[in-house]
């Protein structure tokens, strides 16, 4: 059997027709297939590869850590320098109230941990989430998901969860003294890049403070410069009680985190002890890689250019087939007439050497979420290729 047949036979499928591109190498903004063909990566591992594929500092940090130790002990029991150093670096670049990091294996696990934290800290059990939100695929995170098609097959889900719409001021009345937390993406990614208004975010922050409800912002996709500032919440001038990170956090290695104040976080350590535990959470190699990636992001000023790069994409992506583009920094949803057209665009892009996909709740849109290191020349080339694809449709 060849590699494709083995993939079909032995690797569990998640969709009827996976892209099944045979990747043999990835470097910077390029992916390479088994014929040596290069693709400009417009997805960046879905917001993971903000510093590009195989950034030399990340690869070196992985090698150095592998020479020291791999897994030694479950999360939180012994002092592992990569975890400590990375938590310290993160806290230096976050508001003072977000100074205590719980590292997890994934984004979904960070969501699970944060939901448990909110229940423990507030002693309440009601949770609010948003329509069109995505927070992960485990059953707790799935219970938050803001789309009936994707969650309905898995009932019963967690009870006591309500959904509200962004920018609906009346919905804020649903946040009461019974609400443990509201959890939302600072900018909804899978909804097709939907950013709530600043006025609503301020009112939300105030309502949470009034009712003692924890405000949890999921920046698993938007963190690490994706939207043009290091963190998405900076653009709103608010600070969450709990911040969720993942994806780019690990620099290409698996890592998630929920971050809060020491005072809030410590309630997971007693009564009952071991409120959230995880064997591999904060793996030393993942933390070493993530720290190196964050250092590269900062030292090489990768966030500074994001808005100019966004502007260039918006200038060059003009075509009668494009209905509109929702964008926040280098996170863009380019909208077409529907899913069928999007499928044709994605296929045409692969032929032209461009790698893209669609959004879970915006299947009429293609995703442009490239590494932040993409150059102006590469953007110009990527847009020329996309326009050629659209001309041929
Ligand atoms: N939150 C958001 C906003 C996400 O986009 C994702 C993953 N797409 C998750 C949570 C879940 O992360 P993971 O897949 O690492 O569990």
CSV table of C-alpha atoms and ligand atoms in Angstrom, one decimal:
chain,number,residue,atom,x,y,z
A,1,UNK,CA,0.0,0.0,0.0
A,2,UNK,CA,1.2,3.5,-0.7
A,3,UNK,CA,1.2,6.3,1.8
A,4,UNK,CA,-2.2,7.6,0.7
A,5,UNK,CA,-3.8,4.2,1.0
A,6,UNK,CA,-2.3,3.7,4.5
A,7,UNK,CA,-3.6,7.1,5.5
A,8,UNK,CA,-7.1,6.2,4.3
A,9,UNK,CA,-6.9,2.8,6.0
A,10,UNK,CA,-5.3,3.6,9.4
A,11,UNK,CA,-5.6,7.3,10.3
A,12,UNK,CA,-9.0,8.0,11.7
A,13,UNK,CA,-11.0,10.3,9.4
A,14,UNK,CA,-12.6,13.6,10.5
A,15,UNK,CA,-14.4,14.4,7.2
A,16,UNK,CA,-15.6,12.4,4.2
A,17,UNK,CA,-13.1,14.1,1.9
A,18,UNK,CA,-9.9,15.3,3.6
A,19,UNK,CA,-7.5,17.5,1.7
A,20,UNK,CA,-4.9,14.7,2.1
A,21,UNK,CA,-2.0,16.8,0.9
A,22,UNK,CA,1.2,14.7,1.5
A,23,UNK,CA,3.4,17.1,3.4
A,24,UNK,CA,7.1,16.3,3.4
A,25,UNK,CA,8.6,19.6,4.7
A,26,UNK,CA,7.5,23.0,6.1
A,27,UNK,CA,9.7,26.0,6.3
A,28,UNK,CA,8.8,29.7,6.9
A,29,UNK,CA,5.6,30.3,5.1
A,30,UNK,CA,6.0,27.3,2.7
A,31,UNK,CA,4.7,23.8,2.8
A,32,UNK,CA,6.2,21.2,0.4
A,33,UNK,CA,4.5,18.0,-0.9
A,34,UNK,CA,6.0,14.7,-1.9
A,35,UNK,CA,6.7,16.0,-5.5
A,36,UNK,CA,8.6,18.9,-4.1
A,37,UNK,CA,5.9,21.4,-5.0
A,38,UNK,CA,5.8,24.5,-2.7
A,39,UNK,CA,2.6,26.0,-1.3
A,40,UNK,CA,2.3,29.4,0.3
A,41,UNK,CA,0.7,28.5,3.6
A,42,UNK,CA,-2.3,30.8,4.2
A,43,UNK,CA,-3.4,28.9,7.3
A,44,UNK,CA,-0.3,28.6,9.4
A,45,UNK,CA,-1.6,25.3,11.1
A,46,UNK,CA,-4.8,27.3,11.9
A,47,UNK,CA,-3.2,30.1,13.8
A,48,UNK,CA,-0.4,27.9,15.3
A,49,UNK,CA,2.7,28.9,13.2
A,50,UNK,CA,2.7,32.7,13.9
A,51,UNK,CA,6.5,32.8,13.8
A,52,UNK,CA,6.6,30.6,10.7
A,53,UNK,CA,7.3,26.9,10.3
A,54,UNK,CA,10.5,25.6,11.9
A,55,UNK,CA,11.7,29.0,13.2
A,56,UNK,CA,15.5,28.3,13.9
A,57,UNK,CA,15.2,29.5,17.5
A,58,UNK,CA,12.3,27.2,18.1
A,59,UNK,CA,14.0,24.2,16.6
A,60,UNK,CA,17.2,24.9,18.6
A,61,UNK,CA,15.2,25.2,21.8
A,62,UNK,CA,13.5,21.8,21.1
A,63,UNK,CA,16.9,20.2,20.5
A,64,UNK,CA,18.5,21.8,23.6
A,65,UNK,CA,15.6,20.7,25.8
A,66,UNK,CA,15.6,17.1,24.4
A,67,UNK,CA,19.2,16.9,25.4
A,68,UNK,CA,18.2,17.8,29.1
A,69,UNK,CA,15.0,16.0,29.8
A,70,UNK,CA,11.7,15.0,28.3
A,71,UNK,CA,8.7,14.1,30.6
A,72,UNK,CA,9.8,13.7,34.2
A,73,UNK,CA,6.7,14.2,36.4
A,74,UNK,CA,3.0,15.2,36.2
A,75,UNK,CA,2.3,18.9,35.8
A,76,UNK,CA,2.7,21.1,38.9
A,77,UNK,CA,4.7,18.8,41.2
A,78,UNK,CA,8.3,19.5,40.4
A,79,UNK,CA,10.2,22.6,39.3
A,80,UNK,CA,10.8,22.3,35.5
A,81,UNK,CA,12.7,25.3,34.2
A,82,UNK,CA,11.0,25.5,30.8
A,83,UNK,CA,7.6,25.9,32.5
A,84,UNK,CA,8.8,28.4,35.1
A,85,UNK,CA,10.7,30.5,32.6
A,86,UNK,CA,7.8,30.5,30.1
A,87,UNK,CA,5.2,31.4,32.8
A,88,UNK,CA,7.5,34.2,33.9
A,89,UNK,CA,7.9,35.5,30.3
A,90,UNK,CA,4.1,35.4,29.7
A,91,UNK,CA,3.4,37.2,33.0
A,92,UNK,CA,5.9,40.0,32.0
A,93,UNK,CA,3.8,40.7,28.9
A,94,UNK,CA,0.4,40.5,30.6
A,95,UNK,CA,-1.5,42.7,33.0
A,96,UNK,CA,-0.5,42.2,36.6
A,97,UNK,CA,-3.7,40.4,37.4
A,98,UNK,CA,-2.8,37.6,34.9
A,99,UNK,CA,0.3,36.4,36.6
A,100,UNK,CA,-0.4,32.7,37.3
A,101,UNK,CA,-0.2,30.2,34.4
A,102,UNK,CA,-1.7,26.7,34.3
A,103,UNK,CA,-0.2,24.9,31.3
A,104,UNK,CA,-2.3,22.2,29.6
A,105,UNK,CA,-2.0,19.9,26.6
A,106,UNK,CA,-4.4,21.7,24.3
A,107,UNK,CA,-6.7,24.6,23.9
A,108,UNK,CA,-9.7,22.4,24.8
A,109,UNK,CA,-8.1,21.3,28.1
A,110,UNK,CA,-7.4,25.0,28.9
A,111,UNK,CA,-11.2,25.6,28.4
A,112,UNK,CA,-12.1,22.7,30.6
A,113,UNK,CA,-9.7,23.9,33.4
A,114,UNK,CA,-11.1,27.4,33.2
A,115,UNK,CA,-14.7,26.3,33.5
A,116,UNK,CA,-13.8,24.2,36.5
A,117,UNK,CA,-11.9,27.1,38.0
A,118,UNK,CA,-14.8,29.5,37.6
A,119,UNK,CA,-17.2,27.0,39.3
A,120,UNK,CA,-14.8,26.5,42.2
A,121,UNK,CA,-13.9,30.2,42.6
A,122,UNK,CA,-17.4,31.5,42.5
A,123,UNK,CA,-19.3,28.5,44.0
A,124,UNK,CA,-21.8,28.9,41.2
A,125,UNK,CA,-22.7,26.5,38.3
A,126,UNK,CA,-24.2,28.6,35.5
A,127,UNK,CA,-22.0,29.4,32.5
A,128,UNK,CA,-22.7,31.7,29.5
A,129,UNK,CA,-21.2,31.3,26.1
A,130,UNK,CA,-21.8,33.0,22.7
A,131,UNK,CA,-23.5,31.9,19.6
A,132,UNK,CA,-21.1,31.0,16.8
A,133,UNK,CA,-18.3,30.4,19.3
A,134,UNK,CA,-15.8,27.5,19.1
A,135,UNK,CA,-13.9,26.5,22.2
A,136,UNK,CA,-12.8,22.9,21.5
A,137,UNK,CA,-14.1,19.4,21.0
A,138,UNK,CA,-14.1,17.8,24.4
A,139,UNK,CA,-17.6,17.5,26.0
A,140,UNK,CA,-17.3,20.5,28.3
A,141,UNK,CA,-15.9,22.7,25.5
A,142,UNK,CA,-18.5,21.3,23.1
A,143,UNK,CA,-21.3,22.3,25.5
A,144,UNK,CA,-20.1,25.9,25.0
A,145,UNK,CA,-20.0,25.6,21.2
A,146,UNK,CA,-22.4,28.1,19.6
A,147,UNK,CA,-23.8,26.0,16.8
A,148,UNK,CA,-26.6,23.4,17.1
A,149,UNK,CA,-25.5,21.3,14.1
A,150,UNK,CA,-22.1,20.5,15.6
A,151,UNK,CA,-23.2,20.0,19.2
A,152,UNK,CA,-26.6,18.2,18.9
A,153,UNK,CA,-25.3,14.7,18.2
A,154,UNK,CA,-23.5,14.5,21.5
A,155,UNK,CA,-26.3,15.3,24.0
A,156,UNK,CA,-26.5,15.1,26.9
A,157,UNK,CA,-24.0,17.9,27.3
A,158,UNK,CA,-23.2,20.0,30.3
A,159,UNK,CA,-26.3,21.5,31.9
A,160,UNK,CA,-26.7,25.2,33.0
A,161,UNK,CA,-25.2,26.7,29.9
A,162,UNK,CA,-26.8,29.6,28.1
A,163,UNK,CA,-25.9,31.3,24.8
A,164,UNK,CA,-26.0,35.0,24.0
A,165,UNK,CA,-25.4,37.1,21.0
A,166,UNK,CA,-22.5,39.5,20.6
A,167,UNK,CA,-23.4,43.2,20.8
A,168,UNK,CA,-26.8,42.5,22.3
A,169,UNK,CA,-26.9,44.7,25.4
A,170,UNK,CA,-30.1,43.1,26.7
A,171,UNK,CA,-28.4,39.8,26.8
A,172,UNK,CA,-26.1,41.1,29.5
A,173,UNK,CA,-29.0,40.9,31.9
A,174,UNK,CA,-28.6,37.1,31.7
A,175,UNK,CA,-25.4,37.5,33.6
A,176,UNK,CA,-26.5,37.4,37.3
A,177,UNK,CA,-25.2,36.5,40.7
A,178,UNK,CA,-25.8,32.8,39.7
A,179,UNK,CA,-23.4,33.0,36.8
A,180,UNK,CA,-19.9,31.5,37.4
A,181,UNK,CA,-18.4,32.8,34.1
A,182,UNK,CA,-19.0,34.0,30.6
A,183,UNK,CA,-16.6,32.7,28.1
A,184,UNK,CA,-16.0,34.2,24.7
A,185,UNK,CA,-13.5,34.5,22.0
A,186,UNK,CA,-12.1,38.0,21.9
A,187,UNK,CA,-12.6,37.8,18.1
A,188,UNK,CA,-14.7,34.9,16.9
A,189,UNK,CA,-12.5,32.9,14.5
A,190,UNK,CA,-14.6,30.0,13.3
A,191,UNK,CA,-17.7,32.2,13.0
A,192,UNK,CA,-15.8,33.9,10.2
A,193,UNK,CA,-13.7,36.6,12.0
A,194,UNK,CA,-16.5,38.4,14.0
A,195,UNK,CA,-15.3,41.0,16.4
A,196,UNK,CA,-17.7,42.3,19.1
A,197,UNK,CA,-18.0,46.1,19.5
A,198,UNK,CA,-15.9,47.9,22.0
A,199,UNK,CA,-19.0,49.4,23.7
A,200,UNK,CA,-20.5,45.9,24.2
A,201,UNK,CA,-17.2,44.5,25.5
A,202,UNK,CA,-16.9,47.4,28.0
A,203,UNK,CA,-20.5,46.8,29.2
A,204,UNK,CA,-19.8,43.1,29.4
A,205,UNK,CA,-16.7,43.7,31.6
A,206,UNK,CA,-18.7,46.0,33.9
A,207,UNK,CA,-21.6,43.5,34.2
A,208,UNK,CA,-19.1,40.8,35.1
A,209,UNK,CA,-17.5,43.0,37.8
A,210,UNK,CA,-21.0,44.0,39.2
A,211,UNK,CA,-22.2,40.4,39.5
A,212,UNK,CA,-18.9,38.7,40.5
A,213,UNK,CA,-18.9,36.7,37.3
A,214,UNK,CA,-15.5,35.7,35.9
A,215,UNK,CA,-14.9,37.1,32.4
A,216,UNK,CA,-13.0,34.4,30.4
A,217,UNK,CA,-11.5,35.4,27.1
A,218,UNK,CA,-10.5,32.7,24.7
A,219,UNK,CA,-7.4,34.0,22.7
A,220,UNK,CA,-6.4,30.5,21.5
A,221,UNK,CA,-6.6,31.8,17.9
A,222,UNK,CA,-6.2,35.5,18.3
A,223,UNK,CA,-3.3,35.7,20.8
A,224,UNK,CA,0.4,36.2,20.0
A,225,UNK,CA,-0.1,39.1,17.6
A,226,UNK,CA,-2.6,37.6,15.2
A,227,UNK,CA,-4.9,40.7,15.3
A,228,UNK,CA,-2.2,43.3,15.3
A,229,UNK,CA,-1.6,43.6,19.0
A,230,UNK,CA,0.1,41.0,21.2
A,231,UNK,CA,-3.2,40.2,22.8
A,232,UNK,CA,-6.7,40.8,21.3
A,233,UNK,CA,-8.1,42.3,24.5
A,234,UNK,CA,-5.7,45.2,24.4
A,235,UNK,CA,-7.7,46.5,21.4
A,236,UNK,CA,-10.7,46.8,23.7
A,237,UNK,CA,-9.0,48.3,26.8
A,238,UNK,CA,-10.4,45.6,29.1
A,239,UNK,CA,-8.7,42.9,31.1
A,240,UNK,CA,-10.3,39.4,31.5
A,241,UNK,CA,-10.3,37.5,34.8
A,242,UNK,CA,-9.0,34.4,33.0
A,243,UNK,CA,-7.2,34.3,29.7
A,244,UNK,CA,-7.1,31.2,27.5
A,245,UNK,CA,-4.1,30.5,25.2
A,246,UNK,CA,-3.2,27.7,22.9
A,247,UNK,CA,-2.1,27.1,19.3
A,248,UNK,CA,0.7,29.7,18.8
A,249,UNK,CA,1.5,29.3,22.5
A,250,UNK,CA,3.6,26.2,21.8
A,251,UNK,CA,5.5,27.5,18.7
A,252,UNK,CA,4.4,24.4,16.8
A,253,UNK,CA,4.4,22.0,19.8
A,254,UNK,CA,1.2,21.0,21.6
A,255,UNK,CA,0.5,23.4,24.5
A,256,UNK,CA,-2.4,25.3,26.0
A,257,UNK,CA,-2.8,27.5,29.1
A,258,UNK,CA,-5.4,29.1,31.3
A,259,UNK,CA,-4.0,32.2,33.1
A,260,UNK,CA,-5.5,34.1,36.0
A,261,UNK,CA,-4.4,35.7,39.3
A,262,UNK,CA,-2.6,33.7,41.9
A,263,UNK,CA,-5.5,34.3,44.2
A,264,UNK,CA,-8.1,32.9,41.9
A,265,UNK,CA,-5.9,30.0,40.6
A,266,UNK,CA,-5.0,28.7,44.0
A,267,UNK,CA,-8.5,27.4,44.7
A,268,UNK,CA,-7.7,24.5,42.4
A,269,UNK,CA,-5.1,23.3,44.9
A,270,UNK,CA,-7.3,22.4,47.9
A,271,UNK,CA,-10.7,21.2,49.0
A,272,UNK,CA,-10.5,19.0,47.0
A,273,UNK,CA,-6.8,18.9,46.4
A,274,UNK,CA,-5.7,18.3,42.7
A,275,UNK,CA,-8.6,20.4,41.3
A,276,UNK,CA,-7.2,20.0,37.8
A,277,UNK,CA,-4.4,17.6,37.0
A,278,UNK,CA,-2.7,16.5,33.8
A,279,UNK,CA,0.2,14.3,33.0
A,280,UNK,CA,1.7,16.0,30.0
A,281,UNK,CA,0.3,19.5,30.4
A,282,UNK,CA,3.2,22.0,30.1
A,283,UNK,CA,5.5,19.4,28.6
A,284,UNK,CA,9.1,20.7,28.9
A,285,UNK,CA,9.8,20.5,25.2
A,286,UNK,CA,6.5,22.3,24.4
A,287,UNK,CA,7.3,25.0,26.9
A,288,UNK,CA,10.9,25.4,25.7
A,289,UNK,CA,9.6,25.7,22.1
A,290,UNK,CA,6.8,28.1,23.1
A,291,UNK,CA,9.1,30.4,25.0
A,292,UNK,CA,11.6,30.5,22.1
A,293,UNK,CA,8.7,31.3,19.7
A,294,UNK,CA,7.4,34.1,21.9
A,295,UNK,CA,10.9,35.5,22.3
A,296,UNK,CA,11.3,35.4,18.5
A,297,UNK,CA,7.9,37.1,18.0
A,298,UNK,CA,9.0,39.9,20.4
A,299,UNK,CA,12.7,40.3,19.4
A,300,UNK,CA,11.9,40.2,15.6
A,301,UNK,CA,9.0,42.7,16.1
A,302,UNK,CA,6.7,40.4,14.2
A,303,UNK,CA,3.5,42.1,15.5
A,304,UNK,CA,4.5,45.5,14.3
A,305,UNK,CA,4.0,44.7,10.6
A,306,UNK,CA,0.6,42.9,11.0
A,307,UNK,CA,-1.6,45.8,10.2
A,308,UNK,CA,0.4,46.9,7.0
A,309,UNK,CA,0.2,43.3,5.9
A,310,UNK,CA,-3.5,43.2,6.5
A,311,UNK,CA,-3.9,46.4,4.5
A,312,UNK,CA,-1.9,44.9,1.5
A,313,UNK,CA,-4.1,41.8,1.5
A,314,UNK,CA,-7.3,44.0,1.5
A,315,UNK,CA,-5.9,46.2,-1.3
A,316,UNK,CA,-5.0,43.3,-3.6
A,317,UNK,CA,-7.9,41.0,-2.9
A,318,UNK,CA,-10.5,42.8,-5.1
A,319,UNK,CA,-12.5,40.5,-7.4
A,320,UNK,CA,-16.2,40.4,-8.5
A,321,UNK,CA,-16.5,36.9,-6.9
A,322,UNK,CA,-15.4,38.2,-3.5
A,323,UNK,CA,-18.5,39.3,-1.6
A,324,UNK,CA,-16.7,40.8,1.4
A,325,UNK,CA,-13.7,40.3,3.7
A,326,UNK,CA,-14.0,40.2,7.5
A,327,UNK,CA,-10.6,40.9,8.9
A,328,UNK,CA,-8.7,41.6,12.1
A,329,UNK,CA,-5.0,41.8,11.5
A,330,UNK,CA,-3.8,38.7,9.8
A,331,UNK,CA,-7.0,36.8,10.4
A,332,UNK,CA,-9.3,37.1,7.4
A,333,UNK,CA,-12.4,35.5,6.1
A,334,UNK,CA,-12.9,36.0,2.4
A,335,UNK,CA,-16.5,35.4,1.6
A,336,UNK,CA,-17.9,33.8,-1.6
A,337,UNK,CA,-21.4,32.9,-2.8
A,338,UNK,CA,-21.4,29.6,-0.8
A,339,UNK,CA,-19.8,26.3,0.2
A,340,UNK,CA,-19.6,24.9,-3.4
A,341,UNK,CA,-17.7,28.0,-4.7
A,342,UNK,CA,-15.4,27.8,-1.6
A,343,UNK,CA,-14.6,24.2,-2.4
A,344,UNK,CA,-13.7,25.1,-6.0
A,345,UNK,CA,-11.5,28.0,-4.7
A,346,UNK,CA,-9.7,25.8,-2.3
A,347,UNK,CA,-9.0,23.2,-5.0
A,348,UNK,CA,-7.9,25.8,-7.5
A,349,UNK,CA,-5.6,27.3,-4.8
A,350,UNK,CA,-3.9,23.9,-4.3
A,351,UNK,CA,-3.2,23.7,-8.0
A,352,UNK,CA,-1.7,27.3,-7.9
A,353,UNK,CA,0.4,26.5,-4.9
A,354,UNK,CA,-1.7,28.1,-2.2
A,355,UNK,CA,-2.9,26.3,1.0
A,356,UNK,CA,-6.2,27.5,2.5
A,357,UNK,CA,-9.4,26.1,4.0
A,358,UNK,CA,-12.8,27.2,5.2
A,359,UNK,CA,-14.3,28.1,8.6
A,360,UNK,CA,-16.5,25.8,10.7
A,361,UNK,CA,-19.5,28.2,11.0
A,362,UNK,CA,-18.6,30.3,7.9
A,363,UNK,CA,-18.4,27.7,5.2
A,364,UNK,CA,-18.9,30.3,2.5
A,365,UNK,CA,-15.5,31.9,3.4
A,366,UNK,CA,-11.9,30.9,2.9
A,367,UNK,CA,-9.4,31.4,5.7
A,368,UNK,CA,-6.4,33.6,5.4
A,369,UNK,CA,-4.4,33.2,8.6
A,370,UNK,CA,-0.7,33.0,7.4
A,371,UNK,CA,2.4,33.1,9.6
A,372,UNK,CA,3.0,36.7,10.7
A,373,UNK,CA,6.4,36.4,9.1
A,374,UNK,CA,4.9,36.5,5.6
A,375,UNK,CA,6.6,39.2,3.6
A,376,UNK,CA,5.0,41.9,1.5
A,377,UNK,CA,6.4,40.1,-1.6
A,378,UNK,CA,4.9,36.8,-0.5
A,379,UNK,CA,1.5,38.5,0.1
A,380,UNK,CA,1.6,40.1,-3.4
A,381,UNK,CA,2.4,36.6,-4.9
A,382,UNK,CA,-0.3,34.9,-2.8
A,383,UNK,CA,-3.0,37.4,-3.9
A,384,UNK,CA,-1.9,37.2,-7.6
A,385,UNK,CA,-2.3,33.4,-7.4
A,386,UNK,CA,-5.7,33.7,-5.7
A,387,UNK,CA,-7.0,36.2,-8.2
A,388,UNK,CA,-5.8,33.8,-11.0
A,389,UNK,CA,-7.9,31.0,-9.4
A,390,UNK,CA,-10.9,33.3,-9.3
A,391,UNK,CA,-10.5,34.4,-12.9
A,392,UNK,CA,-10.5,30.8,-14.0
A,393,UNK,CA,-13.7,29.8,-12.1
B,1,LIG,N1,-10.7,27.9,21.2
B,1,LIG,C1,-10.5,28.3,20.0
B,1,LIG,C2,-10.9,29.8,19.7
B,1,LIG,C3,-10.1,27.5,19.0
B,1,LIG,O1,-10.0,28.0,17.7
B,1,LIG,C4,-9.7,26.2,19.3
B,1,LIG,C5,-9.2,25.3,18.2
B,1,LIG,N2,-9.5,25.5,16.9
B,1,LIG,C6,-9.9,25.7,20.6
B,1,LIG,C7,-10.3,26.6,21.5
B,1,LIG,C8,-9.5,24.3,20.9
B,1,LIG,O2,-8.1,24.1,20.9
B,1,LIG,P1,-7.6,22.6,20.7
B,1,LIG,O3,-7.9,22.2,19.3
B,1,LIG,O4,-6.1,22.8,20.9
B,1,LIG,O5,-8.2,21.8,21.7
